[in-house]
Tab-separated table of C-alpha atoms in Angstrom:
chain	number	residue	atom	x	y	z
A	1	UNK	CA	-2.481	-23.828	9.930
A	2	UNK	CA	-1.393	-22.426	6.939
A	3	UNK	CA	-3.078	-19.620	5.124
A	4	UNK	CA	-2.675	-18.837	0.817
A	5	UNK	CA	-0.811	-14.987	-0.004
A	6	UNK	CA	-0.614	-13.776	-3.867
A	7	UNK	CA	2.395	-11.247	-3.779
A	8	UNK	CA	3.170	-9.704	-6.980
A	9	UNK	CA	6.850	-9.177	-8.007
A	10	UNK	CA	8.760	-7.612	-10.910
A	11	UNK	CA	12.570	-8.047	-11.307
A	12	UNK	CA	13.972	-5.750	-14.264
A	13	UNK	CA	17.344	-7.653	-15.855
A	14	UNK	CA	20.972	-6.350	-15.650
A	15	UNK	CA	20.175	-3.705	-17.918
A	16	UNK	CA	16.983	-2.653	-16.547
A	17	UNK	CA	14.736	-4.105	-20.064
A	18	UNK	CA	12.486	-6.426	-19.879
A	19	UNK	CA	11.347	-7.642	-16.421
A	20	UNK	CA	12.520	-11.508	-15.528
A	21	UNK	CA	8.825	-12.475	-13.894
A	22	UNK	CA	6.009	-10.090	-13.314
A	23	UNK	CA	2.529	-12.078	-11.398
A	24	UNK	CA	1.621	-13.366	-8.991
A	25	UNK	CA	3.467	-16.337	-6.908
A	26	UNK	CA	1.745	-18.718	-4.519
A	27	UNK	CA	3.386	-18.448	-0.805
A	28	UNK	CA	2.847	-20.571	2.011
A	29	UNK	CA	2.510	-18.261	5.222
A	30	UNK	CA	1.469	-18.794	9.148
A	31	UNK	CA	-0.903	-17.276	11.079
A	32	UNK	CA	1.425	-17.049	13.953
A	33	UNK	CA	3.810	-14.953	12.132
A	34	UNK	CA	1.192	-12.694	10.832
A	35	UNK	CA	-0.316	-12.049	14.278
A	36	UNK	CA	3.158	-11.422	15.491
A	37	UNK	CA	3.483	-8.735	13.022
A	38	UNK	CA	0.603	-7.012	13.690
A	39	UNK	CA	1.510	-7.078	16.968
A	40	UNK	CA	5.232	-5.192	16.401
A	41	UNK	CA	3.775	-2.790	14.700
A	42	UNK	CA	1.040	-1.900	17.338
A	43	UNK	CA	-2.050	-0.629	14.945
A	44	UNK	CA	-4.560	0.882	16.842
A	45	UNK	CA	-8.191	0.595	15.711
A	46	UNK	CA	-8.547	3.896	14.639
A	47	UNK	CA	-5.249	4.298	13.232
A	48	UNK	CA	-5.221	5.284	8.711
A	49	UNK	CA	-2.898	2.571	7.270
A	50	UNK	CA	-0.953	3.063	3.951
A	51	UNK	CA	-0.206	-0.792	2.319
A	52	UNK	CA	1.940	0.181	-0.993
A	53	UNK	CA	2.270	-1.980	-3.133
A	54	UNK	CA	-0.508	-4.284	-1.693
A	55	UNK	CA	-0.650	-6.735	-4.576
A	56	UNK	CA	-4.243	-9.049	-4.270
A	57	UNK	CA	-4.311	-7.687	-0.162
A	58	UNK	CA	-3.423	-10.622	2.472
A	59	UNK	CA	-2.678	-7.644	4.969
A	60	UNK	CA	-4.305	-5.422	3.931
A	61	UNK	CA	-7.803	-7.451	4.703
A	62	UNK	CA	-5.427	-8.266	8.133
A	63	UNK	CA	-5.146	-4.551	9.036
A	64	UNK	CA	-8.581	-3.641	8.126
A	65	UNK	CA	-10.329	-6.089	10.719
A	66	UNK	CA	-8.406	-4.528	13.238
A	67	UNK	CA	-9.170	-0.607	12.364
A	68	UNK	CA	-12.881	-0.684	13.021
A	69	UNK	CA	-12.639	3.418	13.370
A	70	UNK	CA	-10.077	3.682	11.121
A	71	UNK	CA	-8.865	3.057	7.178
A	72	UNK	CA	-6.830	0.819	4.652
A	73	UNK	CA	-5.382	1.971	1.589
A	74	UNK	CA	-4.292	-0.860	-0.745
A	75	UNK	CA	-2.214	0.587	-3.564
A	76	UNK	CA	-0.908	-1.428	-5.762
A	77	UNK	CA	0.032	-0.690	-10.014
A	78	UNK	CA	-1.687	-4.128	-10.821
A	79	UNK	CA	-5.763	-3.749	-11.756
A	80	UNK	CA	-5.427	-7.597	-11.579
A	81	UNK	CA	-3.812	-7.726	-7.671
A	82	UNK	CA	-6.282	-5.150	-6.861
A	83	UNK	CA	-9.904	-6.685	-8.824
A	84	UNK	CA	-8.488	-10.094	-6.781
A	85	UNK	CA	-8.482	-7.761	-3.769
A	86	UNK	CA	-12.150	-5.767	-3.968
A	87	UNK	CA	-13.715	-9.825	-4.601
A	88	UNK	CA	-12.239	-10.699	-1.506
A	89	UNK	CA	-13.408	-7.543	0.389
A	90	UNK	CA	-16.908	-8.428	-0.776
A	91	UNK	CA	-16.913	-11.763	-0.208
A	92	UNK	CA	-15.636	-10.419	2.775
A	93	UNK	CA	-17.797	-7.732	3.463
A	94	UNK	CA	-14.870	-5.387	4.496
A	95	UNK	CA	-15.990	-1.983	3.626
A	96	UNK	CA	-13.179	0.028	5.584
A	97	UNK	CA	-10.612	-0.628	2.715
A	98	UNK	CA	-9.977	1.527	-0.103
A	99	UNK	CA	-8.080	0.420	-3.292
A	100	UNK	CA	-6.092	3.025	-5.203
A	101	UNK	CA	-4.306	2.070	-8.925
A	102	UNK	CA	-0.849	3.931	-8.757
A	103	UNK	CA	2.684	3.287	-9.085
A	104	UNK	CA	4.177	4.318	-5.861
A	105	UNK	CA	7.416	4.863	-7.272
A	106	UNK	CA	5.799	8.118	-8.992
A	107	UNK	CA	3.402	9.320	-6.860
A	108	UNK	CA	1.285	7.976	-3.467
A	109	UNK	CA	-2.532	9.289	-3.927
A	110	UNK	CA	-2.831	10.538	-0.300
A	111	UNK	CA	-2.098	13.785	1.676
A	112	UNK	CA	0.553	15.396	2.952
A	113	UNK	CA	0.667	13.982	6.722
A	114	UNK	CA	-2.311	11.981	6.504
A	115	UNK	CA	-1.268	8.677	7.000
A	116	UNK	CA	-0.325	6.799	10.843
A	117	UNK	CA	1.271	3.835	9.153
A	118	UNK	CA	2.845	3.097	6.048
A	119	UNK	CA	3.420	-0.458	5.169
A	120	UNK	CA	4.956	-2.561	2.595
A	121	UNK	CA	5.786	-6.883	2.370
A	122	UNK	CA	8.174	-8.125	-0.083
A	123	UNK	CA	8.816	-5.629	-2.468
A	124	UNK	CA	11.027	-2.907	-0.974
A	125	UNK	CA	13.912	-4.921	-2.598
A	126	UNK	CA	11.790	-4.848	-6.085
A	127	UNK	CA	12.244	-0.902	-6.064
A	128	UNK	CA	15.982	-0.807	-4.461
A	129	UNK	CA	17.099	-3.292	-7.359
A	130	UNK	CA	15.101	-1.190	-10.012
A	131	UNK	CA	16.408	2.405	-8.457
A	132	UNK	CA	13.162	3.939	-7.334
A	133	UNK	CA	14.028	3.405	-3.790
A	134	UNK	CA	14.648	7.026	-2.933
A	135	UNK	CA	11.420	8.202	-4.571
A	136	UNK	CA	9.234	5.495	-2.898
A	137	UNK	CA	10.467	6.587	0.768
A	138	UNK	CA	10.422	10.246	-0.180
A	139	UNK	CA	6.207	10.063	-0.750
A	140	UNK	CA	6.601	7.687	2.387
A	141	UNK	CA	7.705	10.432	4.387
A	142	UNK	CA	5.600	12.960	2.475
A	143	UNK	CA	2.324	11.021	3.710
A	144	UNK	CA	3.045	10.035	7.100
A	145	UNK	CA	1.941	11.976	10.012
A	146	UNK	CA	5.279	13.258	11.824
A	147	UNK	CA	4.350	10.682	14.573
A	148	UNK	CA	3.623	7.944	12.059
A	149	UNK	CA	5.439	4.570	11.375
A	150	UNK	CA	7.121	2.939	8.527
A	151	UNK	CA	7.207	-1.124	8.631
A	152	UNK	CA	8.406	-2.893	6.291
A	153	UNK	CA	8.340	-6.926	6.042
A	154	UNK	CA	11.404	-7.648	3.632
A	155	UNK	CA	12.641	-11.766	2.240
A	156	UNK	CA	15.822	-12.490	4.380
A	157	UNK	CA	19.276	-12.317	2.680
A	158	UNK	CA	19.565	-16.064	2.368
A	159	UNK	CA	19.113	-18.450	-0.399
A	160	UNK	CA	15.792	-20.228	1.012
A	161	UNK	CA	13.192	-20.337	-0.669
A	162	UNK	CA	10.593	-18.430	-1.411
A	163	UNK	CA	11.492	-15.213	-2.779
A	164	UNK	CA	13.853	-13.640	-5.087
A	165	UNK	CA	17.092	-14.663	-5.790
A	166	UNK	CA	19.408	-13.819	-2.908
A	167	UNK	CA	21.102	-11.082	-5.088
A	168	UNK	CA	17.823	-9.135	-5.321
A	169	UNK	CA	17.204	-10.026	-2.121
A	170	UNK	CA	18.407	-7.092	1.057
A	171	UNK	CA	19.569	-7.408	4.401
A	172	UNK	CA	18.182	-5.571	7.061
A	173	UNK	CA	21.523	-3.526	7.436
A	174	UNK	CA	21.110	-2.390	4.079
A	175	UNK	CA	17.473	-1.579	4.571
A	176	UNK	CA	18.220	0.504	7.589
A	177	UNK	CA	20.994	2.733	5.888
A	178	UNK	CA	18.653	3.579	3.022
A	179	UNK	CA	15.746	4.516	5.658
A	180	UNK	CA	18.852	6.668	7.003
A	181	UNK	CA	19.404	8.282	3.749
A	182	UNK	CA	15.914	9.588	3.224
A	183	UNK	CA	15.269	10.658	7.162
A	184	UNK	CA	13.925	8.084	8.446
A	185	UNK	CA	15.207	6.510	12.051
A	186	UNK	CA	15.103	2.613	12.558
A	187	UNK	CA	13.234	1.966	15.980
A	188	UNK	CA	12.876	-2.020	15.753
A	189	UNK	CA	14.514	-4.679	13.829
A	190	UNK	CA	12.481	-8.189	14.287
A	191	UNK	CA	12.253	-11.669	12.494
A	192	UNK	CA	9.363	-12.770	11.879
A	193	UNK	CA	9.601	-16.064	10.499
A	194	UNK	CA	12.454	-17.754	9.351
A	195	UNK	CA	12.143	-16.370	6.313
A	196	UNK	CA	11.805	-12.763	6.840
A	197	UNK	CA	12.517	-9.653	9.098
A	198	UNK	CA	10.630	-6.461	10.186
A	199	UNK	CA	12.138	-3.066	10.064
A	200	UNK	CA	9.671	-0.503	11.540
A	201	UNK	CA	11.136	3.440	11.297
A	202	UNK	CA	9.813	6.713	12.293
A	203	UNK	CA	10.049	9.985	10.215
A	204	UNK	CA	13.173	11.876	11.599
């Protein structure tokens, strides 16, 4: 069975102007890949989860059924992604989510150490091609609890479809020498789906 996911994306041009596509895109994903997501990263139910850049919040309604004792945080920049999300939630009736408006390249609206697991799907390579890479792992690190995780679900470098073009598009090799750069160490590198791969790191 396959399930509906809005993801939001924003690719700036060569010389950083105007951006080639900013909305939403419709993508096909399976349950079984979600689940086995979920599963690598190991949430507990009382764990405080972190989704940046949550767009319209396919996992971020996915984490929240599984932290009955615990908290989402879907941030996103887009009031759109996130008015899609709060219908869902009360359709829903999720009430253990919380949706914050900010641009995560600037600033993360949470606390020092605060935070067991910071998560982010398809759009790691959105801030590495527009060069707010460093900041966006440096208020990673900031919220995180010193025994927290970082997992991030990133497009494969191929050219299959969907996703950005394979030139915005990063490896996991290159994803695990930036998480390097701004002290974080690489525990697990998974596929999971043809499609994409799942870095998980832990603050050094």
């Amino acid at each position: 069975m396959y399930i509906n996911n809005l993801y939001m994306v924003k690719y700036m041009n060569s010389k950083g102007e105007e951006p080639w596509h900013y909305g939403f895109e419709h993508k096909q994903i399976d349950e079984k890949p979600i689940e086995r997501l979920i599963e690598k990263i190991q949430i507990k139910e009382d764990d405080l989860i972190a989704d940046l850049a949550s767009g319209p919040g396919r996992f971020s309604i996915e984490f929240a059924k599984r932290v009955n004792k615990g908290l989402v945080y879907a941030i996103d920049i887009s009031e759109e992604a996130l008015e899609t999300l709060k219908d869902s939630l009360n359709k829903k009736k999720i009430n253990n989510v919380k949706i914050l408006l900010a641009d995560i390249s600037k600033k993360i609206p949470l606390d020092n150490n605060s935070i067991d697991i910071v998560f982010m799907a398809n759009a790691f390579h959105g801030f590495v091609h527009g060069g707010t890479w460093s900041n966006v792992l440096k208020e990673a690190y900031r919220i995180l609890k010193s025994d927290g995780k970082l997992a991030i679900l990133e497009f494969k470098k191929t050219h299959r479809p969907p996703g950005p073009p394979i030139n915005i598009r990063i490896s996991y090799e290159e994803l695990s020498e930036l998480l390097l750069k701004e002290k974080f160490t690489p525990i697990l590198v998974d596929d999971i789906e043809d499609n994409h791969y799942l870095v998980i790191s832990r603050p050094k």
